[in-house]
Coordinates of C-alpha atoms in Angstrom, one line a residue:
Chain E
M12 CA 0.0 0.0 0.0
R13 CA 2.7 2.4 1.1
A14 CA 4.9 1.5 -1.9
N15 CA 1.9 2.0 -4.2
L16 CA 1.2 5.4 -2.8
D17 CA 4.8 6.5 -3.1
L18 CA 4.8 5.3 -6.7
Y19 CA 1.6 7.1 -7.4
L20 CA 2.9 10.3 -6.0
A21 CA 6.2 10.0 -8.0
L22 CA 4.2 9.4 -11.2
V23 CA 2.0 12.4 -10.6
R24 CA 4.9 14.6 -9.7
A25 CA 6.6 13.7 -13.0
Q26 CA 3.5 14.6 -14.9
V27 CA 3.0 17.9 -13.1
N28 CA 6.6 18.8 -13.9
A29 CA 6.2 17.9 -17.5
Q30 CA 3.0 20.1 -17.8
L31 CA 4.7 23.0 -16.1
Q32 CA 7.3 23.0 -18.9
Y33 CA 4.9 24.9 -21.1
R34 CA 4.0 27.5 -18.6
T35 CA 2.0 29.9 -20.8
S36 CA 0.0 27.0 -22.2
F37 CA -0.7 25.7 -18.8
L38 CA -1.8 29.0 -17.4
L39 CA -4.0 29.7 -20.4
M40 CA -5.7 26.3 -20.1
A41 CA -6.2 26.6 -16.4
A42 CA -7.7 30.1 -16.8
S43 CA -9.9 28.9 -19.6
Q44 CA -11.2 26.0 -17.5
F45 CA -12.0 28.5 -14.8
V46 CA -13.8 30.9 -17.1
V47 CA -15.7 28.2 -19.0
T48 CA -17.0 26.6 -15.8
F49 CA -17.7 30.0 -14.3
T50 CA -19.9 30.9 -17.3
D51 CA -22.1 28.0 -16.3
F52 CA -22.6 29.7 -13.0
L53 CA -23.2 33.1 -14.6
M54 CA -26.2 31.4 -16.2
V55 CA -27.5 30.4 -12.8
L56 CA -27.1 34.0 -11.7
L57 CA -28.9 35.2 -14.9
L58 CA -31.8 32.8 -14.2
F59 CA -32.2 34.1 -10.6
T60 CA -32.5 37.7 -11.9
Q61 CA -35.8 36.5 -13.4
F62 CA -37.0 33.8 -10.9
P63 CA -36.9 34.4 -7.1
S64 CA -36.4 30.8 -6.0
I65 CA -36.4 27.1 -7.0
A66 CA -38.5 24.7 -4.9
G67 CA -38.1 27.1 -2.0
W68 CA -34.3 27.4 -2.4
T69 CA -32.9 30.9 -2.9
L70 CA -29.9 31.8 -5.1
P71 CA -27.3 31.6 -2.2
E72 CA -28.6 28.2 -1.2
V73 CA -28.5 26.9 -4.8
A74 CA -24.9 28.3 -5.0
F75 CA -24.1 26.3 -1.9
L76 CA -25.3 23.1 -3.6
Y77 CA -23.5 24.1 -6.8
G78 CA -20.2 24.8 -5.0
L79 CA -20.3 21.5 -3.1
G80 CA -21.0 19.6 -6.3
G81 CA -18.5 21.6 -8.3
I82 CA -15.6 21.0 -5.9
A83 CA -16.3 17.3 -5.5
F84 CA -16.6 16.8 -9.3
G85 CA -13.5 19.0 -9.9
V86 CA -11.4 16.9 -7.6
S87 CA -12.6 13.6 -9.2
D88 CA -12.0 15.1 -12.7
L89 CA -8.4 16.1 -11.7
V90 CA -7.7 12.6 -10.3
C91 CA -9.5 10.5 -12.8
G92 CA -8.3 11.6 -16.2
G93 CA -6.6 8.3 -16.6
F94 CA -9.9 6.4 -16.5
D95 CA -11.3 8.7 -19.1
G96 CA -8.4 7.9 -21.3
L97 CA -8.6 4.1 -20.9
S98 CA -10.3 3.7 -24.2
K99 CA -7.2 5.1 -26.0
M100 CA -4.9 2.8 -23.9
I101 CA -6.9 -0.2 -25.0
R102 CA -7.0 0.9 -28.7
L103 CA -3.3 1.6 -28.8
G104 CA -2.4 -1.5 -26.9
T105 CA -0.6 0.4 -24.1
F106 CA -2.8 -1.3 -21.5
D107 CA -0.9 -4.5 -22.2
R108 CA 2.1 -2.7 -20.8
V109 CA 0.2 -1.8 -17.7
L110 CA -0.6 -5.5 -17.1
T111 CA 3.1 -6.5 -17.3
R112 CA 4.2 -4.2 -14.5
P113 CA 4.4 -5.4 -10.9
V114 CA 2.0 -2.8 -9.6
G115 CA -1.8 -2.8 -9.4
T116 CA -3.6 -1.8 -12.6
F117 CA -5.9 0.6 -10.7
A118 CA -3.1 2.7 -9.3
Q119 CA -1.3 2.8 -12.7
V120 CA -4.4 4.0 -14.6
L121 CA -5.2 6.4 -11.9
A122 CA -1.8 8.0 -12.2
S123 CA -1.6 7.9 -15.9
D124 CA -3.2 11.2 -16.7
V125 CA -3.4 14.0 -14.1
Q126 CA -4.0 17.3 -15.8
I127 CA -3.2 20.1 -13.4
R128 CA -5.0 22.6 -15.7
R129 CA -8.2 21.0 -14.2
L130 CA -7.3 22.9 -11.0
G131 CA -9.2 25.7 -12.8
R132 CA -12.4 23.8 -12.4
I133 CA -11.9 23.2 -8.7
A134 CA -11.1 26.9 -8.3
Q135 CA -14.5 27.7 -9.8
G136 CA -16.3 25.4 -7.3
V137 CA -14.4 26.9 -4.5
T138 CA -15.2 30.5 -5.7
V139 CA -18.9 29.7 -5.9
F140 CA -18.9 27.9 -2.6
A141 CA -17.2 30.9 -0.9
L142 CA -19.7 33.3 -2.5
A143 CA -22.6 31.1 -1.1
V144 CA -21.1 31.0 2.4
S145 CA -20.6 34.8 2.4
W146 CA -24.2 35.3 1.3
L147 CA -25.7 32.8 3.7
D148 CA -25.9 33.2 7.5
V149 CA -24.6 29.7 8.5
T150 CA -24.0 29.2 12.2
W151 CA -20.9 27.0 11.9
S152 CA -20.1 24.4 14.5
L153 CA -17.6 21.6 14.7
D154 CA -20.1 18.9 13.6
K155 CA -21.1 21.0 10.5
L156 CA -17.5 21.5 9.5
A157 CA -16.9 17.8 9.9
V158 CA -20.0 17.0 7.7
L159 CA -18.7 19.5 5.2
A160 CA -15.2 18.1 5.0
L161 CA -16.4 14.5 4.9
S162 CA -19.1 15.0 2.4
L163 CA -16.7 16.9 0.1
A164 CA -14.3 13.9 0.2
G165 CA -17.3 11.5 -0.1
G166 CA -18.6 13.4 -3.1
A167 CA -15.2 13.3 -4.8
V168 CA -15.1 9.5 -4.2
I169 CA -18.6 9.0 -5.5
F170 CA -17.8 10.8 -8.8
T171 CA -14.5 8.9 -9.0
S172 CA -16.3 5.6 -8.6
I173 CA -18.6 6.6 -11.6
W174 CA -15.5 7.3 -13.7
V175 CA -14.1 3.9 -12.7
I176 CA -17.3 2.0 -13.5
G177 CA -17.5 3.9 -16.8
A178 CA -13.9 2.9 -17.6
A179 CA -14.6 -0.7 -16.6
I180 CA -17.3 -0.9 -19.2
T181 CA -14.8 0.2 -21.8
F182 CA -13.1 -3.3 -21.5
W183 CA -16.1 -4.6 -23.4
T184 CA -17.1 -1.6 -25.6
V185 CA -13.5 -0.4 -26.4
Q186 CA -15.0 3.1 -27.3
T187 CA -15.7 5.3 -24.3
S188 CA -19.4 5.4 -24.1
E189 CA -20.8 8.9 -24.1
V190 CA -23.5 7.6 -21.8
T191 CA -21.0 7.8 -19.0
N192 CA -21.3 11.5 -19.4
V193 CA -24.8 11.3 -18.2
F194 CA -23.5 10.3 -14.8
T195 CA -20.4 12.4 -14.7
Y196 CA -21.1 15.8 -16.3
G197 CA -24.8 15.1 -16.0
G198 CA -24.3 14.2 -12.4
E199 CA -22.5 17.4 -11.7
A200 CA -25.5 19.3 -13.2
L201 CA -28.0 17.2 -11.3
V202 CA -26.5 17.9 -7.9
S203 CA -26.4 21.7 -8.5
Y204 CA -30.1 21.9 -7.8
P205 CA -32.2 20.7 -4.9
M206 CA -33.3 17.0 -5.3
P207 CA -37.1 17.6 -4.9
I208 CA -37.3 19.3 -8.3
Y209 CA -36.7 16.0 -10.1
A210 CA -39.3 13.4 -10.9
E211 CA -39.6 10.5 -8.5
G212 CA -37.9 7.9 -10.8
I213 CA -34.9 10.0 -11.3
R214 CA -34.6 10.8 -7.5
W215 CA -34.9 7.1 -6.7
F216 CA -32.2 6.2 -9.2
F217 CA -29.8 8.8 -7.9
T218 CA -30.4 7.8 -4.3
Y219 CA -30.3 4.0 -4.4
V220 CA -28.4 3.1 -7.6
V221 CA -25.9 6.0 -8.2
P222 CA -25.9 7.8 -4.8
L223 CA -25.5 11.3 -6.1
I224 CA -28.0 12.6 -3.5
F225 CA -25.2 12.3 -1.0
V226 CA -22.9 14.7 -2.8
S227 CA -24.6 17.9 -2.1
Y228 CA -28.3 17.7 -1.3
L229 CA -28.3 15.7 1.9
P230 CA -25.2 17.3 3.5
A231 CA -26.6 20.8 2.6
L232 CA -29.8 20.0 4.4
Y233 CA -27.7 19.3 7.5
I234 CA -25.5 22.3 7.3
L235 CA -28.2 24.8 6.3
E236 CA -30.7 23.2 8.8
R237 CA -33.4 22.9 6.2
P238 CA -36.4 20.5 6.5
D239 CA -36.4 17.7 3.9
P240 CA -39.6 17.5 1.9
L241 CA -38.6 14.1 0.7
G242 CA -38.8 12.8 4.2
L243 CA -35.6 10.7 4.1
P244 CA -34.2 9.6 7.5
P245 CA -32.1 12.5 8.9
F246 CA -29.1 10.3 9.8
L247 CA -28.6 9.8 6.0
Q248 CA -27.4 13.4 5.9
L249 CA -24.3 12.2 7.8
C250 CA -23.7 9.2 5.7
S251 CA -21.9 10.6 2.6
P252 CA -18.5 9.1 3.5
V253 CA -19.9 5.7 4.3
V254 CA -21.9 5.5 1.1
A255 CA -18.9 6.8 -0.9
V256 CA -16.7 4.0 0.4
L257 CA -19.3 1.4 -0.3
F258 CA -19.8 2.7 -3.8
L259 CA -16.0 2.8 -4.4
L260 CA -15.9 -0.9 -3.4
V261 CA -18.5 -1.7 -6.0
A262 CA -16.5 0.3 -8.5
R263 CA -13.3 -1.6 -7.6
L264 CA -15.2 -4.9 -8.1
C265 CA -16.4 -3.7 -11.6
W266 CA -12.8 -2.7 -12.4
A267 CA -11.4 -6.1 -11.3
F268 CA -14.1 -7.9 -13.3
G269 CA -13.3 -5.7 -16.3
V270 CA -9.5 -6.3 -16.2
R271 CA -10.1 -10.0 -16.0
H272 CA -12.1 -9.8 -19.2
Y273 CA -9.7 -7.7 -21.0
Q274 CA -8.6 -8.9 -24.4
G275 CA -6.2 -6.8 -26.5
T276 CA -7.5 -5.2 -29.7
G277 CA -4.7 -6.8 -31.6
S278 CA -3.0 -3.5 -32.6
Chain Q
M12 CA -21.7 21.7 -58.1
R13 CA -21.9 17.9 -58.5
L14 CA -18.6 17.7 -56.6
Y15 CA -20.0 19.5 -53.6
W16 CA -23.1 17.3 -53.6
E17 CA -20.8 14.3 -53.5
L18 CA -18.8 15.8 -50.7
A19 CA -22.0 16.4 -48.7
R20 CA -23.0 12.8 -49.2
C21 CA -19.5 11.8 -48.0
G22 CA -19.9 14.0 -44.9
Y23 CA -23.3 12.3 -44.2
R24 CA -21.9 8.8 -44.6
R25 CA -18.8 9.5 -42.5
T26 CA -20.9 10.7 -39.6
A27 CA -23.4 7.8 -40.0
I28 CA -20.6 5.2 -39.5
Y29 CA -20.4 6.2 -35.8
R30 CA -23.9 4.9 -35.0
T31 CA -23.3 4.0 -31.3
A32 CA -21.7 7.4 -30.8
A33 CA -24.9 9.0 -32.2
I34 CA -27.2 6.9 -30.1
S35 CA -25.3 7.5 -26.9
G36 CA -25.0 11.2 -27.8
A37 CA -28.8 11.3 -28.2
I38 CA -29.3 9.6 -24.9
T39 CA -27.0 12.2 -23.2
N40 CA -28.8 15.1 -24.9
T41 CA -32.2 13.8 -23.8
F42 CA -31.0 13.3 -20.2
F43 CA -29.7 16.8 -20.0
G44 CA -33.0 18.0 -21.5
F45 CA -34.9 16.3 -18.7
L46 CA -32.6 17.9 -16.0
R47 CA -33.1 21.3 -17.5
A48 CA -36.9 20.8 -18.0
Y49 CA -37.3 19.9 -14.3
M50 CA -35.3 22.9 -13.4
F51 CA -37.5 25.2 -15.4
I52 CA -40.7 23.6 -14.1
A53 CA -39.6 24.3 -10.5
L54 CA -38.5 27.8 -11.4
Y55 CA -41.8 28.6 -13.1
E56 CA -43.7 27.7 -9.9
A57 CA -43.1 31.2 -8.8
R58 CA -43.8 33.0 -12.0
G59 CA -46.2 32.6 -15.0
E60 CA -44.1 34.2 -17.7
V61 CA -40.6 35.5 -18.2
G62 CA -39.6 37.7 -21.1
G63 CA -42.6 36.5 -23.1
Y64 CA -41.7 32.8 -22.5
T65 CA -44.3 30.7 -20.8
L66 CA -43.4 27.4 -19.2
A67 CA -44.6 25.6 -22.3
D68 CA -42.4 27.8 -24.5
T69 CA -39.4 27.2 -22.2
L70 CA -39.9 23.4 -22.3
A71 CA -40.0 23.4 -26.1
F72 CA -36.9 25.7 -26.0
T73 CA -35.1 23.2 -23.7
F74 CA -35.5 20.2 -26.0
I75 CA -34.9 22.1 -29.2
T76 CA -31.6 23.4 -27.9
Q77 CA -30.6 19.9 -26.7
G78 CA -31.3 18.7 -30.3
M79 CA -29.6 21.6 -32.0
A80 CA -26.3 21.4 -30.1
A81 CA -24.9 18.6 -32.2
L82 CA -26.4 20.1 -35.3
I83 CA -24.4 23.3 -35.0
G84 CA -21.3 21.6 -33.4
L85 CA -21.7 23.6 -30.2
W86 CA -19.5 21.3 -28.2
G87 CA -16.7 21.2 -30.6
W88 CA -16.0 20.4 -34.2
W89 CA -12.3 20.2 -35.0
P90 CA -11.7 18.1 -38.2
I91 CA -9.9 21.0 -40.0
A92 CA -7.7 21.6 -36.9
E93 CA -6.8 17.9 -36.8
S94 CA -5.9 18.0 -40.5
V95 CA -3.6 20.9 -39.7
Q96 CA -2.0 18.9 -36.9
D97 CA -1.5 15.7 -38.9
G98 CA -0.5 17.5 -42.1
S99 CA -3.2 16.3 -44.4
V100 CA -4.3 19.9 -44.8
A101 CA -1.6 20.3 -47.4
S102 CA -3.1 17.7 -49.8
D103 CA -6.7 19.0 -49.1
L104 CA -5.5 22.5 -50.1
S105 CA -4.1 21.3 -53.4
R106 CA -7.3 19.6 -54.5
P107 CA -9.2 21.2 -57.3
Y108 CA -12.1 22.6 -55.3
D109 CA -12.8 25.6 -53.1
Y110 CA -11.4 24.7 -49.7
Q111 CA -14.0 26.6 -47.7
F112 CA -17.0 25.4 -49.7
A113 CA -15.7 21.8 -49.8
W114 CA -15.7 21.7 -46.0
M115 CA -19.0 23.4 -45.9
A116 CA -20.6 20.8 -48.1
Q117 CA -19.2 18.0 -45.9
D118 CA -20.5 19.9 -42.9
Y119 CA -24.0 20.1 -44.3
G120 CA -23.9 16.3 -44.9
R121 CA -22.8 15.9 -41.3
A122 CA -25.5 18.2 -40.0
L123 CA -28.2 16.3 -41.9
Y124 CA -27.2 13.0 -40.2
Q125 CA -27.0 14.7 -36.8
F126 CA -30.5 16.1 -37.5
V127 CA -31.9 12.7 -37.9
A128 CA -29.9 10.9 -35.2
R129 CA -29.4 13.5 -32.6
S130 CA -31.9 16.4 -33.0
A131 CA -35.1 14.6 -33.7
P132 CA -34.9 11.9 -30.9
P133 CA -34.4 14.1 -27.9
F134 CA -37.1 16.4 -29.2
V135 CA -39.6 13.7 -29.8
V136 CA -39.0 12.2 -26.3
G137 CA -39.3 15.6 -24.7
M138 CA -42.5 16.2 -26.7
V139 CA -44.1 13.0 -25.4
A140 CA -42.8 13.4 -21.8
F141 CA -43.7 17.1 -21.3
G142 CA -46.5 17.6 -23.8
I143 CA -44.7 20.0 -26.1
T144 CA -46.9 21.0 -29.0
L145 CA -45.7 21.6 -32.6
P146 CA -46.5 24.9 -34.3
G147 CA -49.8 24.8 -36.1
D148 CA -49.2 27.7 -38.5
P149 CA -47.9 26.4 -41.9
L150 CA -46.0 29.8 -42.4
I151 CA -43.9 28.8 -39.4
W152 CA -43.0 25.5 -40.9
L153 CA -42.2 27.4 -44.1
A154 CA -39.8 29.7 -42.3
L155 CA -38.2 26.9 -40.2
V156 CA -36.5 25.3 -43.2
P157 CA -34.4 28.3 -44.2
T158 CA -33.7 29.4 -40.6
V159 CA -32.3 26.0 -39.6
I160 CA -30.2 25.8 -42.8
L161 CA -28.9 29.3 -42.2
S162 CA -28.1 28.5 -38.5
V163 CA -25.9 25.5 -39.5
G164 CA -24.2 27.7 -42.1
V165 CA -23.5 30.6 -39.7
S166 CA -22.2 28.1 -37.1
Y167 CA -20.0 26.6 -39.9
G168 CA -18.6 30.0 -40.7
W169 CA -17.6 30.5 -37.1
R170 CA -16.2 27.0 -36.7
F171 CA -14.2 27.4 -39.9
C172 CA -12.4 30.5 -38.5
L173 CA -11.9 28.8 -35.1
N174 CA -10.3 25.7 -36.8
L175 CA -7.9 27.9 -38.8
S176 CA -6.6 29.3 -35.6
T177 CA -4.6 26.1 -35.3
F178 CA -2.2 27.5 -37.9
W179 CA -1.1 29.9 -35.2
W180 CA -1.7 28.0 -32.0
T181 CA -1.0 24.3 -32.6
D182 CA -3.0 23.2 -29.6
H183 CA -6.7 23.9 -30.0
R184 CA -7.9 22.8 -26.5
G185 CA -7.6 26.2 -25.0
T186 CA -9.4 27.8 -27.9
A187 CA -12.0 25.0 -27.8
G188 CA -12.9 25.7 -24.2
I189 CA -13.3 29.5 -24.7
A190 CA -15.2 29.1 -28.0
M191 CA -17.6 26.7 -26.3
M192 CA -18.2 29.1 -23.5
I193 CA -18.8 32.0 -25.9
G194 CA -21.2 29.9 -28.0
M195 CA -23.2 28.6 -25.0
L196 CA -23.4 32.0 -23.4
F197 CA -24.3 34.2 -26.4
S198 CA -26.4 31.9 -28.5
G199 CA -29.0 31.8 -25.7
F200 CA -28.4 28.1 -25.4
L201 CA -28.6 27.8 -21.6
V202 CA -30.9 30.8 -20.9
P203 CA -33.1 32.1 -23.7
I204 CA -32.0 35.6 -24.8
A205 CA -35.6 36.7 -24.2
M206 CA -35.0 36.2 -20.4
W207 CA -31.9 38.3 -20.4
P208 CA -32.0 41.7 -18.6
D209 CA -33.3 44.7 -20.6
G210 CA -30.6 46.3 -22.7
L211 CA -28.5 43.1 -22.9
R212 CA -31.4 41.4 -24.6
E213 CA -31.5 43.7 -27.7
I214 CA -27.8 43.4 -28.2
G215 CA -27.9 39.7 -27.6
Y216 CA -30.3 39.1 -30.5
L217 CA -27.9 40.9 -33.0
S218 CA -24.9 38.6 -32.4
P219 CA -24.0 35.8 -34.8
F220 CA -24.5 33.3 -32.0
A221 CA -28.2 34.3 -31.7
A222 CA -28.4 33.5 -35.4
M223 CA -27.3 30.0 -34.6
V224 CA -29.8 29.1 -31.8
A225 CA -32.1 31.9 -30.6
I226 CA -33.5 32.9 -34.0
P227 CA -34.6 29.5 -35.1
I228 CA -36.1 28.8 -31.7
D229 CA -38.1 32.1 -31.8
V230 CA -39.3 31.2 -35.3
F231 CA -40.4 27.8 -34.0
L232 CA -42.2 29.3 -31.0
G233 CA -44.0 31.8 -33.2
K234 CA -42.4 34.7 -31.3
L235 CA -41.6 36.5 -34.6
S236 CA -44.5 37.6 -36.8
G237 CA -44.7 38.5 -40.5
T238 CA -41.9 40.9 -41.5
D239 CA -40.0 40.2 -38.3
V240 CA -39.4 36.6 -39.6
L241 CA -38.0 38.0 -42.8
A242 CA -35.7 40.5 -40.9
A243 CA -34.5 37.6 -38.7
L244 CA -33.7 35.5 -41.8
A245 CA -31.9 38.5 -43.3
L246 CA -29.8 38.9 -40.2
Q247 CA -28.8 35.2 -40.3
A248 CA -27.9 35.6 -44.0
F249 CA -25.9 38.6 -43.2
W250 CA -23.9 36.7 -40.6
L251 CA -23.4 33.8 -42.9
V252 CA -21.9 36.0 -45.6
A253 CA -19.8 38.0 -43.1
L254 CA -18.4 34.9 -41.3
L255 CA -17.6 33.2 -44.6
A256 CA -15.8 36.3 -45.8
L257 CA -13.9 36.5 -42.5
G258 CA -13.0 32.8 -43.0
R259 CA -11.5 33.6 -46.4
L260 CA -9.4 36.4 -45.0
V261 CA -8.1 34.1 -42.2
L262 CA -7.5 31.3 -44.7
S263 CA -5.3 33.5 -47.0
A264 CA -3.4 34.7 -43.9
A265 CA -2.9 31.1 -42.9
L266 CA -1.7 30.1 -46.3
H267 CA 1.1 32.7 -46.1
K268 CA 2.2 30.9 -42.9
L269 CA 2.0 27.4 -44.2
V270 CA 5.2 25.6 -44.9
V271 CA 4.8 22.1 -46.3
Q272 CA 7.8 19.9 -45.4
G273 CA 8.6 16.9 -47.5
G274 CA 6.1 15.4 -49.9

């Protein structure tokens, strides 16, 4: 485990150094990621100039959800680029090389593509979250800070697990399926708004199958002390990290199953 | 002319090969349509009408935009950039056709396939799920054909210029991100231009990006009447010509820069 972690960090460091060689290009891309994702939030601002609230949630509260989801997704996007690129590894046959090395496939793919320009996306989430907190009157306490930290980590793990499952499917389909985008980019959009606005089937799916409800909605209820019109048991609001770990285990199983079924493309 | 017709057919067939990509793309577009639809339904609980758009209008808007995104290549279309990167641009340029119109013909072929595979399905699903009604006025249908054709053309004019930027900046990812942001923001893709604050709205409608998304949608929704439709079509035609002309300027500047090595 320790050796794996050291190796992972060494690989990531090498990539970061390589990317920093082209400093202007890096800065431009990080800035463009920030601006691009921030535009998305500008649209939310624009909407709220016309509409007072959504399902009883005001702009600052929606920004709170948006920020939580944005940070969690941004972290997973930074870490998981390798899984997104698995399709290419399979097509080019470089995944064969991964299999011959004496380190786990999971750690190797995880470390294979860490793009630090994606920090721009995280910066956007942090900015929106900071705005939300400054607009809201949250009475912070130790338990709320703990819920915040753990659900941010949990959210990142949940999104990461989705990337991993999506990549595991690539072992059969070879091409990355755009349907994975429904759960990654679509998931990020989904968690930016309060859950009650969605139809029951969608809510059920994103509670019990892909547990995105734990990324922002449930922790936000706890921190903002809002009642839950959905009537879910309140202890679930504290469960993000537990659910995240369980979901990651499922993702690891899918991954192991996929790797076992891997056949080269013959190129 | 026959050559361009063949090129258009080529563009159609080349896109049609990636059938699974089209199907999964359509699923993704439909899913995002649902998310946005629920968002608007919840927002409209507090208001009846915004900027002349009722909830029914906005739901139609949502599924039309989801369908149009692939049509106008809103999320990226970089085949010319890639041909610059791999060098095949040199042989394309030496062929006996007009470079800009040749790509345009292929792009119309691509767009036709996208229309069938990626524009129609999300709209039909949205229509059934949210009870969106089709326009009853035959004049609207008459205007829809040219407005959609023009919107693809205007977007091509813009994408052509963007692609040529790879002659100067070899990596197009940075440009792609910023271009996508500009497109999504100013075309009224995410929030209808009609809902923008006063002052910004009038300017918003004049931009070439409005000519790609906002104008066809307002035609569909019947927001433009009589001569306004003609004016809107004229504005689209103006942007088509202007962007194609700009593309030619950029192309001639790029050709001065191009050095072909080897053969």
